[in-house]
Coordinates of C-alpha atoms and ligand atoms in Angstrom, one line a residue:
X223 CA 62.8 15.0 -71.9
X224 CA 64.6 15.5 -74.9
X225 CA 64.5 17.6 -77.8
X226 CA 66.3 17.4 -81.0
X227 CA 67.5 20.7 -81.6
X228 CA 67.7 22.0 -85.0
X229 CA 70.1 24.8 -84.3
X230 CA 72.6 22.5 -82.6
X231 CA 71.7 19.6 -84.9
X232 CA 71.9 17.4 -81.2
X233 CA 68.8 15.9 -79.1
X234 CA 69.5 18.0 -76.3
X235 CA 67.5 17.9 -73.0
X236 CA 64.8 20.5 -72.3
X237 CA 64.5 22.8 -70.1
X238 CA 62.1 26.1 -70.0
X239 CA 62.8 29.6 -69.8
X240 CA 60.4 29.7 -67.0
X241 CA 59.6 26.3 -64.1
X242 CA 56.6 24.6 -65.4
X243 CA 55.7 27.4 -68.4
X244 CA 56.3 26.2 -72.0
X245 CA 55.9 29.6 -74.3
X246 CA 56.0 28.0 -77.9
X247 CA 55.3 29.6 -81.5
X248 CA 54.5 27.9 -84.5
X249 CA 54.4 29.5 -87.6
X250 CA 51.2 29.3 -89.5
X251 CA 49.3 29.0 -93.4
X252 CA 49.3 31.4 -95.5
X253 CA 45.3 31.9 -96.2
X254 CA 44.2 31.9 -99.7
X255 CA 42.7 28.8 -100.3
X256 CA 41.9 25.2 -98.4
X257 CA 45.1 24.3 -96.5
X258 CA 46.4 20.9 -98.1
X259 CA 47.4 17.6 -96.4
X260 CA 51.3 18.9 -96.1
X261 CA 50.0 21.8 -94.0
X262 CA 48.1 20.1 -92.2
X263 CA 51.8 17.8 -91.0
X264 CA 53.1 20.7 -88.2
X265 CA 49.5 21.5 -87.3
X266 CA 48.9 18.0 -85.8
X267 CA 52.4 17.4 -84.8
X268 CA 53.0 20.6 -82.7
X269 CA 49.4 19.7 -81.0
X270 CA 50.5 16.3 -80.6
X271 CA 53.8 18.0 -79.0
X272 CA 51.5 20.6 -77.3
X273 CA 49.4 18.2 -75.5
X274 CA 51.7 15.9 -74.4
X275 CA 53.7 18.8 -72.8
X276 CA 50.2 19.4 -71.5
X277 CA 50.1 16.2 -69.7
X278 CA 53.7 16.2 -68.3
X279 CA 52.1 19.1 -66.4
X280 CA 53.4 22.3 -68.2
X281 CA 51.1 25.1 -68.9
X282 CA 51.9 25.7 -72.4
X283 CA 51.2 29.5 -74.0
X284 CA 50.2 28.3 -77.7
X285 CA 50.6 30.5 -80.4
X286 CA 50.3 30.4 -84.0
X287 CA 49.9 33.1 -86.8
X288 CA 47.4 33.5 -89.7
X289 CA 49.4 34.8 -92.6
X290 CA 47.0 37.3 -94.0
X291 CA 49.1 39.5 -96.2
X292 CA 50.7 38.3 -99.0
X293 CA 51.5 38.1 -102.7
X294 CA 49.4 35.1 -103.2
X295 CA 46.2 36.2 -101.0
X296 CA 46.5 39.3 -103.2
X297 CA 46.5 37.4 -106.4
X298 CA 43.1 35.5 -105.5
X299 CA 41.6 38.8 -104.3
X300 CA 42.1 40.4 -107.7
X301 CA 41.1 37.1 -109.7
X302 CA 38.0 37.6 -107.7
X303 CA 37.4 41.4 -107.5
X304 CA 37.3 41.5 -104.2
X305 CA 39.3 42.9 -101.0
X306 CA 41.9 40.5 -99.7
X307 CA 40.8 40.4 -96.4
X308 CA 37.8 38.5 -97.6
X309 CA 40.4 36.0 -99.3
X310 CA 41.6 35.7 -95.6
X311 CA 39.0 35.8 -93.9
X312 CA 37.4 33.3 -95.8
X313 CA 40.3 31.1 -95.8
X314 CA 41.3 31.3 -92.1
X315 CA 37.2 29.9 -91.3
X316 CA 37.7 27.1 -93.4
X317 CA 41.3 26.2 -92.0
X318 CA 39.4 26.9 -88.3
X319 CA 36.7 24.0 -89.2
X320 CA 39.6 22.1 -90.7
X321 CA 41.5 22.1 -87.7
X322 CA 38.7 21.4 -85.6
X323 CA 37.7 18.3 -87.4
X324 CA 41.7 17.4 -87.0
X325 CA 41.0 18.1 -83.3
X326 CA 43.5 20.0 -83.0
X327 CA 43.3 22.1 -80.1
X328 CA 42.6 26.1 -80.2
X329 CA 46.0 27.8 -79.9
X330 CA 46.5 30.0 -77.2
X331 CA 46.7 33.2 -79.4
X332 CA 46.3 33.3 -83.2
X333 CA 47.6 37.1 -84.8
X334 CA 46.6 38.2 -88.0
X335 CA 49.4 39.6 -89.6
X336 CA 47.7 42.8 -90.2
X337 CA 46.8 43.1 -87.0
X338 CA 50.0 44.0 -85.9
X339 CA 51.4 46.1 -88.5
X340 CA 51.9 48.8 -85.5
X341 CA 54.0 46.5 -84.2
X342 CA 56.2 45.8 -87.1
X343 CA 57.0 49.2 -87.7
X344 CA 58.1 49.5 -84.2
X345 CA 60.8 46.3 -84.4
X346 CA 61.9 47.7 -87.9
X347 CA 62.4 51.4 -86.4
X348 CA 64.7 49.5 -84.2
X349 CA 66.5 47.7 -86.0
X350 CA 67.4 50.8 -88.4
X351 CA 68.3 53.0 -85.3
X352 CA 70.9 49.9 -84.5
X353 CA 72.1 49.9 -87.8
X354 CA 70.8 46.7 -88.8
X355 CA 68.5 48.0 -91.4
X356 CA 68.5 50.6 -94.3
X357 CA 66.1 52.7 -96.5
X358 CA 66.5 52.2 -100.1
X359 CA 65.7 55.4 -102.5
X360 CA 61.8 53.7 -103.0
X361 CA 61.1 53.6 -99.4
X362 CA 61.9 49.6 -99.4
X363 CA 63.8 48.8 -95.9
X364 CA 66.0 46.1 -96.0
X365 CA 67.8 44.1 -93.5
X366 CA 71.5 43.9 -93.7
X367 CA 72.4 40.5 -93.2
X368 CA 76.0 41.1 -92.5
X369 CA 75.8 43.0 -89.6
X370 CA 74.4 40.2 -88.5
X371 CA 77.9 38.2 -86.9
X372 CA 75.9 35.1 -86.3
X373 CA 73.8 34.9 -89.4
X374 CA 73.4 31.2 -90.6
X375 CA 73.3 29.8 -87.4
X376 CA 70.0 28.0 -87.7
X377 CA 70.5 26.6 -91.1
X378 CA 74.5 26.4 -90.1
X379 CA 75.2 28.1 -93.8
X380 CA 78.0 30.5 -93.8
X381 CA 78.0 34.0 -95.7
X382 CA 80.1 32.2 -97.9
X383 CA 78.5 29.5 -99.4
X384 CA 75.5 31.7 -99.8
X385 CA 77.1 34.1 -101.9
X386 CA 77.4 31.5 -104.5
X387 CA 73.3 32.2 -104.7
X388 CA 73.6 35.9 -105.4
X389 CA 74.2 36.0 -108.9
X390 CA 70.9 34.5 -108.9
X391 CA 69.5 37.2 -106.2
X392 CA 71.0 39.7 -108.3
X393 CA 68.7 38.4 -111.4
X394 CA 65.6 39.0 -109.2
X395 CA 66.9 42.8 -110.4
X396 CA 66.9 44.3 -106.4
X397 CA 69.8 46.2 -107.2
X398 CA 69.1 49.1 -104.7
X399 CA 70.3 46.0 -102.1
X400 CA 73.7 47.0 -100.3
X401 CA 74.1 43.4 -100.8
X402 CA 72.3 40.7 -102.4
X403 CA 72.0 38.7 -99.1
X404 CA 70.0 41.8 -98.0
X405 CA 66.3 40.9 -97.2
X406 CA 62.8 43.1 -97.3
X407 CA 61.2 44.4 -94.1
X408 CA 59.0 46.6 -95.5
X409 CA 58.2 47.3 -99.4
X410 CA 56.4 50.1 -100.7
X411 CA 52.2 49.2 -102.6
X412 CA 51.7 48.4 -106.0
X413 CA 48.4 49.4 -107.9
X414 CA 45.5 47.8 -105.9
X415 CA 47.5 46.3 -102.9
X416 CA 46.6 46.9 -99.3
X417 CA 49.0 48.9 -98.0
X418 CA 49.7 50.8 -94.3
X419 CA 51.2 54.1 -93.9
X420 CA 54.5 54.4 -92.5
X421 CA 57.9 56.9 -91.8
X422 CA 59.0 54.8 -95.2
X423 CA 56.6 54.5 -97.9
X424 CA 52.7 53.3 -98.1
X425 CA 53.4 49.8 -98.1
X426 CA 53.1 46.5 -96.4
X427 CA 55.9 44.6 -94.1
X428 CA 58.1 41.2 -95.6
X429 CA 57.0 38.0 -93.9
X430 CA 59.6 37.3 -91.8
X431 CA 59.2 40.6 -89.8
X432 CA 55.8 39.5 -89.1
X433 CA 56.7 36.2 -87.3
X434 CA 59.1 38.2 -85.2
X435 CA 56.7 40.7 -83.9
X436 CA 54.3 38.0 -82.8
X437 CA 56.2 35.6 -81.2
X438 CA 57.3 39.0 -79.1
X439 CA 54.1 40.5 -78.6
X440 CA 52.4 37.5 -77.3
X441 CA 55.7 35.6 -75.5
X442 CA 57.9 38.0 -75.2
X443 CA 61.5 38.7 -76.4
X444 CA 62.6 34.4 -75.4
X445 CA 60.9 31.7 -76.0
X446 CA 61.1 28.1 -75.6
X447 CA 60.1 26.1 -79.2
X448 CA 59.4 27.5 -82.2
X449 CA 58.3 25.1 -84.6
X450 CA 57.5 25.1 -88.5
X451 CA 58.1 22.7 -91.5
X452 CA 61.5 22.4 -92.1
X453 CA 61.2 24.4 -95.4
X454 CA 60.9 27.4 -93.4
X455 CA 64.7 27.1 -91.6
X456 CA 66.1 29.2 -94.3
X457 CA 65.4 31.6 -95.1
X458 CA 62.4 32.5 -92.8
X459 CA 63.4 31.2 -89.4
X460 CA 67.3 32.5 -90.0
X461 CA 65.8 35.7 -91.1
X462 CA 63.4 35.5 -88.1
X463 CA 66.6 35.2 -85.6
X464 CA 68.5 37.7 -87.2
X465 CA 65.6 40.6 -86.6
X466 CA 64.4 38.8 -83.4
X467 CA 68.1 39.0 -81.6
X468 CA 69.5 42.1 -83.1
X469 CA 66.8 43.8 -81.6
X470 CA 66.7 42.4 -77.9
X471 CA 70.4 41.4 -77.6
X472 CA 69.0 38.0 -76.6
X473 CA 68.9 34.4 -77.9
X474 CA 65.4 34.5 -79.1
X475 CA 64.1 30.8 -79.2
X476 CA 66.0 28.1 -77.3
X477 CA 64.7 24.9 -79.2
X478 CA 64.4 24.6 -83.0
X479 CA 62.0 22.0 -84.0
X480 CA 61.0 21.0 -87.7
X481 CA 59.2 18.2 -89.6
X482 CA 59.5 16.6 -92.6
X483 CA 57.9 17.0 -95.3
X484 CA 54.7 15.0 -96.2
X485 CA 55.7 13.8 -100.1
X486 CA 53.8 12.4 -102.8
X487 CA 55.5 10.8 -105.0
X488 CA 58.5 11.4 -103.3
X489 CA 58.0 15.0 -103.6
X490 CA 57.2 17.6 -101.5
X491 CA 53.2 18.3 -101.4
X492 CA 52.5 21.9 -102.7
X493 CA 50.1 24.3 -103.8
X494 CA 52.5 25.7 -106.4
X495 CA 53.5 22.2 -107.4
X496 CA 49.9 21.2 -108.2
X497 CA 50.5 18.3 -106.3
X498 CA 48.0 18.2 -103.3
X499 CA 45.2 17.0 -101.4
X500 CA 43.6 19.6 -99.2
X501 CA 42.0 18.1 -96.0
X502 CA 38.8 18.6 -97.5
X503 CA 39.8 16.1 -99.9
X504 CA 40.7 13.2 -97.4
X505 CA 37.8 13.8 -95.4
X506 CA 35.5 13.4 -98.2
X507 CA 37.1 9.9 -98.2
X508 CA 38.0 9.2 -93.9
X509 CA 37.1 9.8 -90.8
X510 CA 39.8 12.7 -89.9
X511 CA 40.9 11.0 -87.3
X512 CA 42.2 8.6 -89.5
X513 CA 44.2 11.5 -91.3
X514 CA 45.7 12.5 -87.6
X515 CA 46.5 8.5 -87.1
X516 CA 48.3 8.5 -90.7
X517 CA 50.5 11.7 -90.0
X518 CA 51.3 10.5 -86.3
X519 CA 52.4 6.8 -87.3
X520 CA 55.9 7.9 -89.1
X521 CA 58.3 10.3 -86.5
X522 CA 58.0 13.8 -87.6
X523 CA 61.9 14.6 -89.1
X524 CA 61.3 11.6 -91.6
X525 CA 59.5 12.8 -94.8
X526 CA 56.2 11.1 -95.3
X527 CA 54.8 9.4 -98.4
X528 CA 51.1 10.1 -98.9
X529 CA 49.7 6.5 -100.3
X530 CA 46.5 4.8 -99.9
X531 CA 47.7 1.7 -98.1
X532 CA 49.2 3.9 -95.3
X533 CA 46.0 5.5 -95.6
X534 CA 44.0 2.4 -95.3
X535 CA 46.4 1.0 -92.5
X536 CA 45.8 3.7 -90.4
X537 CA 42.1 3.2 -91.3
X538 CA 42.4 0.0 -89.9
X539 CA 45.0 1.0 -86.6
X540 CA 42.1 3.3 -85.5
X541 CA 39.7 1.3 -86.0
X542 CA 41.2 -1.6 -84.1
X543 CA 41.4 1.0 -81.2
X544 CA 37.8 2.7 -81.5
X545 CA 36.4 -1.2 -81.6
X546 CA 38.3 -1.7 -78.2
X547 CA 36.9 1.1 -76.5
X548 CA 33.6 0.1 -77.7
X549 CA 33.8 -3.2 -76.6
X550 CA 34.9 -2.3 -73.1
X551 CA 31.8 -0.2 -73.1
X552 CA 29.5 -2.7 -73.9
X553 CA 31.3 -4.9 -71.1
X554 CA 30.6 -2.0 -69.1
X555 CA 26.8 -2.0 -69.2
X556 CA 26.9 -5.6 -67.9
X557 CA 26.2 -6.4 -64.4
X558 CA 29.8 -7.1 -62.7
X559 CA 31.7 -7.2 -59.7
X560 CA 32.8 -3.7 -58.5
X561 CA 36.0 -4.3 -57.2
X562 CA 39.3 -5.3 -58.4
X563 CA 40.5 -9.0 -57.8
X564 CA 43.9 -9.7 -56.6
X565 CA 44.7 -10.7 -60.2
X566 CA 43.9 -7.6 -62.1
X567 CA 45.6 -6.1 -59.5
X568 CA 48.4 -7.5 -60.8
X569 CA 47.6 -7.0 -64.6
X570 CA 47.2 -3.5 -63.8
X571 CA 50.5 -2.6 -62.9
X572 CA 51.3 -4.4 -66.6
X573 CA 49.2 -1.4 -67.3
X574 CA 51.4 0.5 -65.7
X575 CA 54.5 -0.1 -67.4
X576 CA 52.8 0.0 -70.3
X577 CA 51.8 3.6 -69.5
X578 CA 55.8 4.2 -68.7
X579 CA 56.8 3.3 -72.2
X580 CA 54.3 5.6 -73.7
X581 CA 56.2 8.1 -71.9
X582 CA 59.4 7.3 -72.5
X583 CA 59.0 7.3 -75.9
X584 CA 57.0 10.7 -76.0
X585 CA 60.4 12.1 -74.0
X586 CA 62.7 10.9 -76.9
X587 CA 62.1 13.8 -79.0
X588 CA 58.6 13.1 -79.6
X589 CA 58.4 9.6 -80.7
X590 CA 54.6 9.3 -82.1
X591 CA 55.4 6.3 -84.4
X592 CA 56.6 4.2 -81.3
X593 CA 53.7 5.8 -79.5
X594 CA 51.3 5.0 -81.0
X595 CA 52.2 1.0 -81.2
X596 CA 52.3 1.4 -77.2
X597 CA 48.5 1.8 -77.7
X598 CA 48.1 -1.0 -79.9
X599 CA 50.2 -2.9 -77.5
X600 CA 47.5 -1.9 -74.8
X601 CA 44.9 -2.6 -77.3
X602 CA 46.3 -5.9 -78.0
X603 CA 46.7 -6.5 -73.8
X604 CA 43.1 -5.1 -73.2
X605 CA 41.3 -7.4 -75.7
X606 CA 42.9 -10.6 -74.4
X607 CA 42.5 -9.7 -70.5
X608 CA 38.9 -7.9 -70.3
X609 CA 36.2 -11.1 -70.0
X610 CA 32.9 -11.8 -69.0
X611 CA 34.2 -11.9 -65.4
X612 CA 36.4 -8.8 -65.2
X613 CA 35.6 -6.8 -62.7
X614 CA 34.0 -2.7 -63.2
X615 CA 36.4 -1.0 -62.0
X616 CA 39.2 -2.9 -64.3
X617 CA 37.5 -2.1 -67.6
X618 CA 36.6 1.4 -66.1
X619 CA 40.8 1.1 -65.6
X620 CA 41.7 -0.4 -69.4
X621 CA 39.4 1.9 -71.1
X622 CA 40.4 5.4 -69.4
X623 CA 44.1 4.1 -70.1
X624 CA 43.6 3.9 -74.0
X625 CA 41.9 7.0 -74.1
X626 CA 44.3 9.1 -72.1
X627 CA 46.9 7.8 -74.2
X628 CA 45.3 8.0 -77.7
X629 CA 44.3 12.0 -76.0
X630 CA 47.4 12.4 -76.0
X631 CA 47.9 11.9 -79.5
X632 CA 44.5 13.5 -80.4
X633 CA 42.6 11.1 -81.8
X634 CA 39.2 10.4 -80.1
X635 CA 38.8 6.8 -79.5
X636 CA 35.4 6.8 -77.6
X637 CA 32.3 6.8 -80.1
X638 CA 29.8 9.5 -79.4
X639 CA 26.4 8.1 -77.9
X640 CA 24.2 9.0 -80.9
X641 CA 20.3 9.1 -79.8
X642 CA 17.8 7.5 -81.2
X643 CA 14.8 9.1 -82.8
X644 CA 12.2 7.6 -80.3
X645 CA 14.9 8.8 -76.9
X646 CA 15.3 12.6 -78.7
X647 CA 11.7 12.9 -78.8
X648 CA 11.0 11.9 -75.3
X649 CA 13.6 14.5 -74.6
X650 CA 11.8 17.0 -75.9
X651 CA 8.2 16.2 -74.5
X652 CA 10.2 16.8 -71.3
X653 CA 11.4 19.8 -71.9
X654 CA 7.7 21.4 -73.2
X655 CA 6.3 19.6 -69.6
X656 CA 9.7 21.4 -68.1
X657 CA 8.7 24.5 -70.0
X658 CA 4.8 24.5 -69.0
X659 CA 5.3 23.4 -65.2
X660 CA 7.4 27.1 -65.3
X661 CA 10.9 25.0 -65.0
X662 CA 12.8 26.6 -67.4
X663 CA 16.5 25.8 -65.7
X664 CA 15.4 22.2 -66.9
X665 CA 13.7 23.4 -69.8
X666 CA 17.2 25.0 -70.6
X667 CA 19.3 21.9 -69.5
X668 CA 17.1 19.5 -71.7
X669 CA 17.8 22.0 -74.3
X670 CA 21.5 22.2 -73.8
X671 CA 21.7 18.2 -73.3
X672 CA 21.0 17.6 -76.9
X673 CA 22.5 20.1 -78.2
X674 CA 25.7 18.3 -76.9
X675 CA 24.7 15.5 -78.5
X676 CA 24.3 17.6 -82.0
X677 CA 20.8 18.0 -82.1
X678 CA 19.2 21.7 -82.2
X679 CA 15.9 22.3 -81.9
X680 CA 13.8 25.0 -83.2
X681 CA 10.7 26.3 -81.6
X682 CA 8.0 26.7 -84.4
X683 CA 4.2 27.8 -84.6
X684 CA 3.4 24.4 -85.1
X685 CA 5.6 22.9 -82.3
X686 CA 9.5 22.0 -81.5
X687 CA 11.6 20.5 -84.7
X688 CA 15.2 19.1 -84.4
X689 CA 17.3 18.3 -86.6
X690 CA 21.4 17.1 -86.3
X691 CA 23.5 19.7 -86.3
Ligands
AMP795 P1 52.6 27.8 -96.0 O1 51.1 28.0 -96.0 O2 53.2 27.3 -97.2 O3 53.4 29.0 -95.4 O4 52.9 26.6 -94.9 C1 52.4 26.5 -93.6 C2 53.1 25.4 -92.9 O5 53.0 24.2 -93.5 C3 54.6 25.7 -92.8 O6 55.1 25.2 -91.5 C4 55.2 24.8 -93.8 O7 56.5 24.4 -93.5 C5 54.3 23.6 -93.7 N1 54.3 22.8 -95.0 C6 53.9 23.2 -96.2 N2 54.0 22.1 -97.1 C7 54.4 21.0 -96.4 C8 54.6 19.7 -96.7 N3 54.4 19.2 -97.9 N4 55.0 18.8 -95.7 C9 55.1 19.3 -94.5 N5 54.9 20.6 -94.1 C10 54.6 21.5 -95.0
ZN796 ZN1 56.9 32.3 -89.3

């Protein structure tokens, strides 16, 4: 398999710190308000790249932070007059349902910033005793970049060219800096913010430090991808390295990986810029799937324009893939020969190379865009080879071949069976009958059978009510 490698800026081939183990961090929202459609970019492509390491058999340790604390999030809080942890804690449920509807899988682990402040003071105690960071006269601690030999390596700046910027650093009036490329660890409260206690000053930590302490607490001091939007390679992610390997002596993350921006307009999607669609927004408007289908159809390092034609032709993609699931189903309640004939036979090994492309696609860094015509390719093969004659067991065969695949990907192909009215109701009957003959692991089972299928029920004086959950 192979990765393209920001750090090296080469596709280089992967291998993991430990056989069979993929430990991977992402970096995470920052959670004051509905994440937009640019987030939303490196949430479904680093599940799309956690799943299919997933199915090339790795166990994959998942994490991916929450930031909770933070100038912003502080901002809303005081707009509202309330504390920012119910800013963030608001914020991180929605994201939570967004991601869900996204189907984008649970990650492993996923810190809160401030749950790990105890952590952060730890790293940062370290990285003064090595000399790497400082106190300034306010109790700020600062990192100092230039003890740092190998800073720049991410982003492949030098010092150099970066000192052209500190006239501008200087402006942001930090003058107690030894030196303007000098970052913040920890900075001491202002009125009204949450702070912490610590050797320094009452104060909170800089968001790089945070990043650094997860990845460590929950993967350890190496890792094998961490991934972001490529906005975050500098500073955060050079910042990140610097604190991450001055304090273990170790190369801290082996592979680099970062997308591109999701544009509209040719421009960068942002809160600040004004110019965004949360996910709310879309799925007012599409299935989310369709969103997932739109973000995976264009490879992740080129930028993405947001449009409504790619919209509507991913609309259209996934629905061309959903109809050929559903059609194999209603093949599927036909009567048919079991067994495969000597012809499918040899379509299926078609199948089969079919299946071998997907793959080899997935293992060029990733390739979703060529992916995901591999399953139109199937789709195109299954819905000119599946007939009134085929056999059961090769529909069973077509059908659990697109949805592996499109699983791969994320996107659920295979419609929910919704129940009727008059079949939920029957259900129900059976469970008071389960419920009156004493069987109440049925009664249970009945109960837990719909509830799969959405429906709750509600026990009430005058009898059992459902509704769709
Ligand atoms: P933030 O909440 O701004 O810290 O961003 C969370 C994640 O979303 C980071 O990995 C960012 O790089 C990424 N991100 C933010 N905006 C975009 C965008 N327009 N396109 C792609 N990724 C983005
Ligand atoms: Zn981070």
């Amino acid at each position: 398999m192979q990765i393209y490698n920001t750090k090296s800026r080469k596709t280089e081939e992967f291998h993991t710190l430990e056989p069979g183990k993929v430990r991977m961090y992402v970096c995470g929202p920052t959670v004051y308000n509905f994440i937009h459609i640019g987030n939303a970019r490196p949430m479904i492509f680093f599940d799309t790249v956690r799943r299919y390491l997933t199915y090339k058999g790795y166990e994959v340790n998942y994490v991916s932070n929450f930031t909770d604390v933070d100038d912003k999030i502080i901002k809303k809080a005081i707009e509202e007059g309330v504390d920012s942890s119910v800013i963030s804690e608001r914020y991180i449920a929605e994201c939570k349902k967004d991601m869900e509807a996204l189907n984008i899988l649970p990650a492993t682990t996923n810190p809160l910033a401030t749950q790990e402040i105890g952590g952060m003071l730890e790293m940062i105690r370290t990285l003064i005793d090595k000399g790497y960071a400082y106190v300034a006269a306010d109790g700020t601690v600062y990192y100092r970049t230039r003890k740092f030999a190998q800073y720049g390596k991410l982003s492949h700046k030098n010092l150099d060219d970066l000192r052209s910027g500190e006239r501008q650093l200087k402006v942001s009036g930090q003058d107690q800096k030894e030196d303007p490329l000098d970052f913040v660890l920890w900075k001491p409260k202002k009125d009204g913010e949450p702070y912490w206690e610590s050797p320094w000053c009452k104060g909170r930590p800089g968001w790089h430090i945070e990043c650094s302490v997860m990845s460590r607490k929950y993967l350890g001091e190496q890792i094998d991808i961490h991934g972001g939007g490529e906005d975050l390679i500098f500073p955060h992610h050079e910042n990140e390295i610097a604190q991450s390997e001055a304090c273990s002596g170790k190369e801290f993350s082996n592979y680099w990986m970062h997308n591109a921006f999701l544009n509209i307009n040719n421009h960068k999607m942002s809160k600040s810029a004004g110019n965004f669609f949360t996910v709310r927004d879309i799925m007012a408007k599409y299935d989310p799937q369709v969103l997932r289908m739109f973000m995976l159809s264009a490879h992740y390092r080129s930028p993405l324009n947001f449009s409504d034609e790619l919209m509507e032709a991913a609309k259209s993609g996934y629905e061309r893939i959903v109809t050929c699931v559903s059609n194999l189903d209603f093949m599927l309640e036909k009567d048919r020969p079991e067994a495969l004939s000597e012809k499918e036979q040899e379509l299926l090994t078609q199948v089969g190379e079919l299946r071998r492309k997907f793959e080899s696609v997935m293992d060029d860094d990733f390739n979703t865009a060529d992916a995901i015509s591999v399953i139109f390719d199937l789709v195109r093969f299954s819905n000119s080879n599946a007939e009134e004659h085929s056999s059961r067991a090769f529909l069973e065969a077509l059908k659990k071949e697109i949805i592996t695949l499109a699983d791969v990907c994320g996107l659920i192909v295979e419609r929910k069976q919704e129940l009727q009215d008059a079949e939920i109701e029957q259900l129900i009957a059976d469970r008071q009958q389960a419920r009156k003959d004493k069987n109440f692991a049925r009664a249970d089972e009945i109960r837990n059978e719909l509830l799969d299928k959405g429906i709750v029920l509600e026990d009430t004086r005058e009898g059992v009510k459902w509704k769709k959950a």
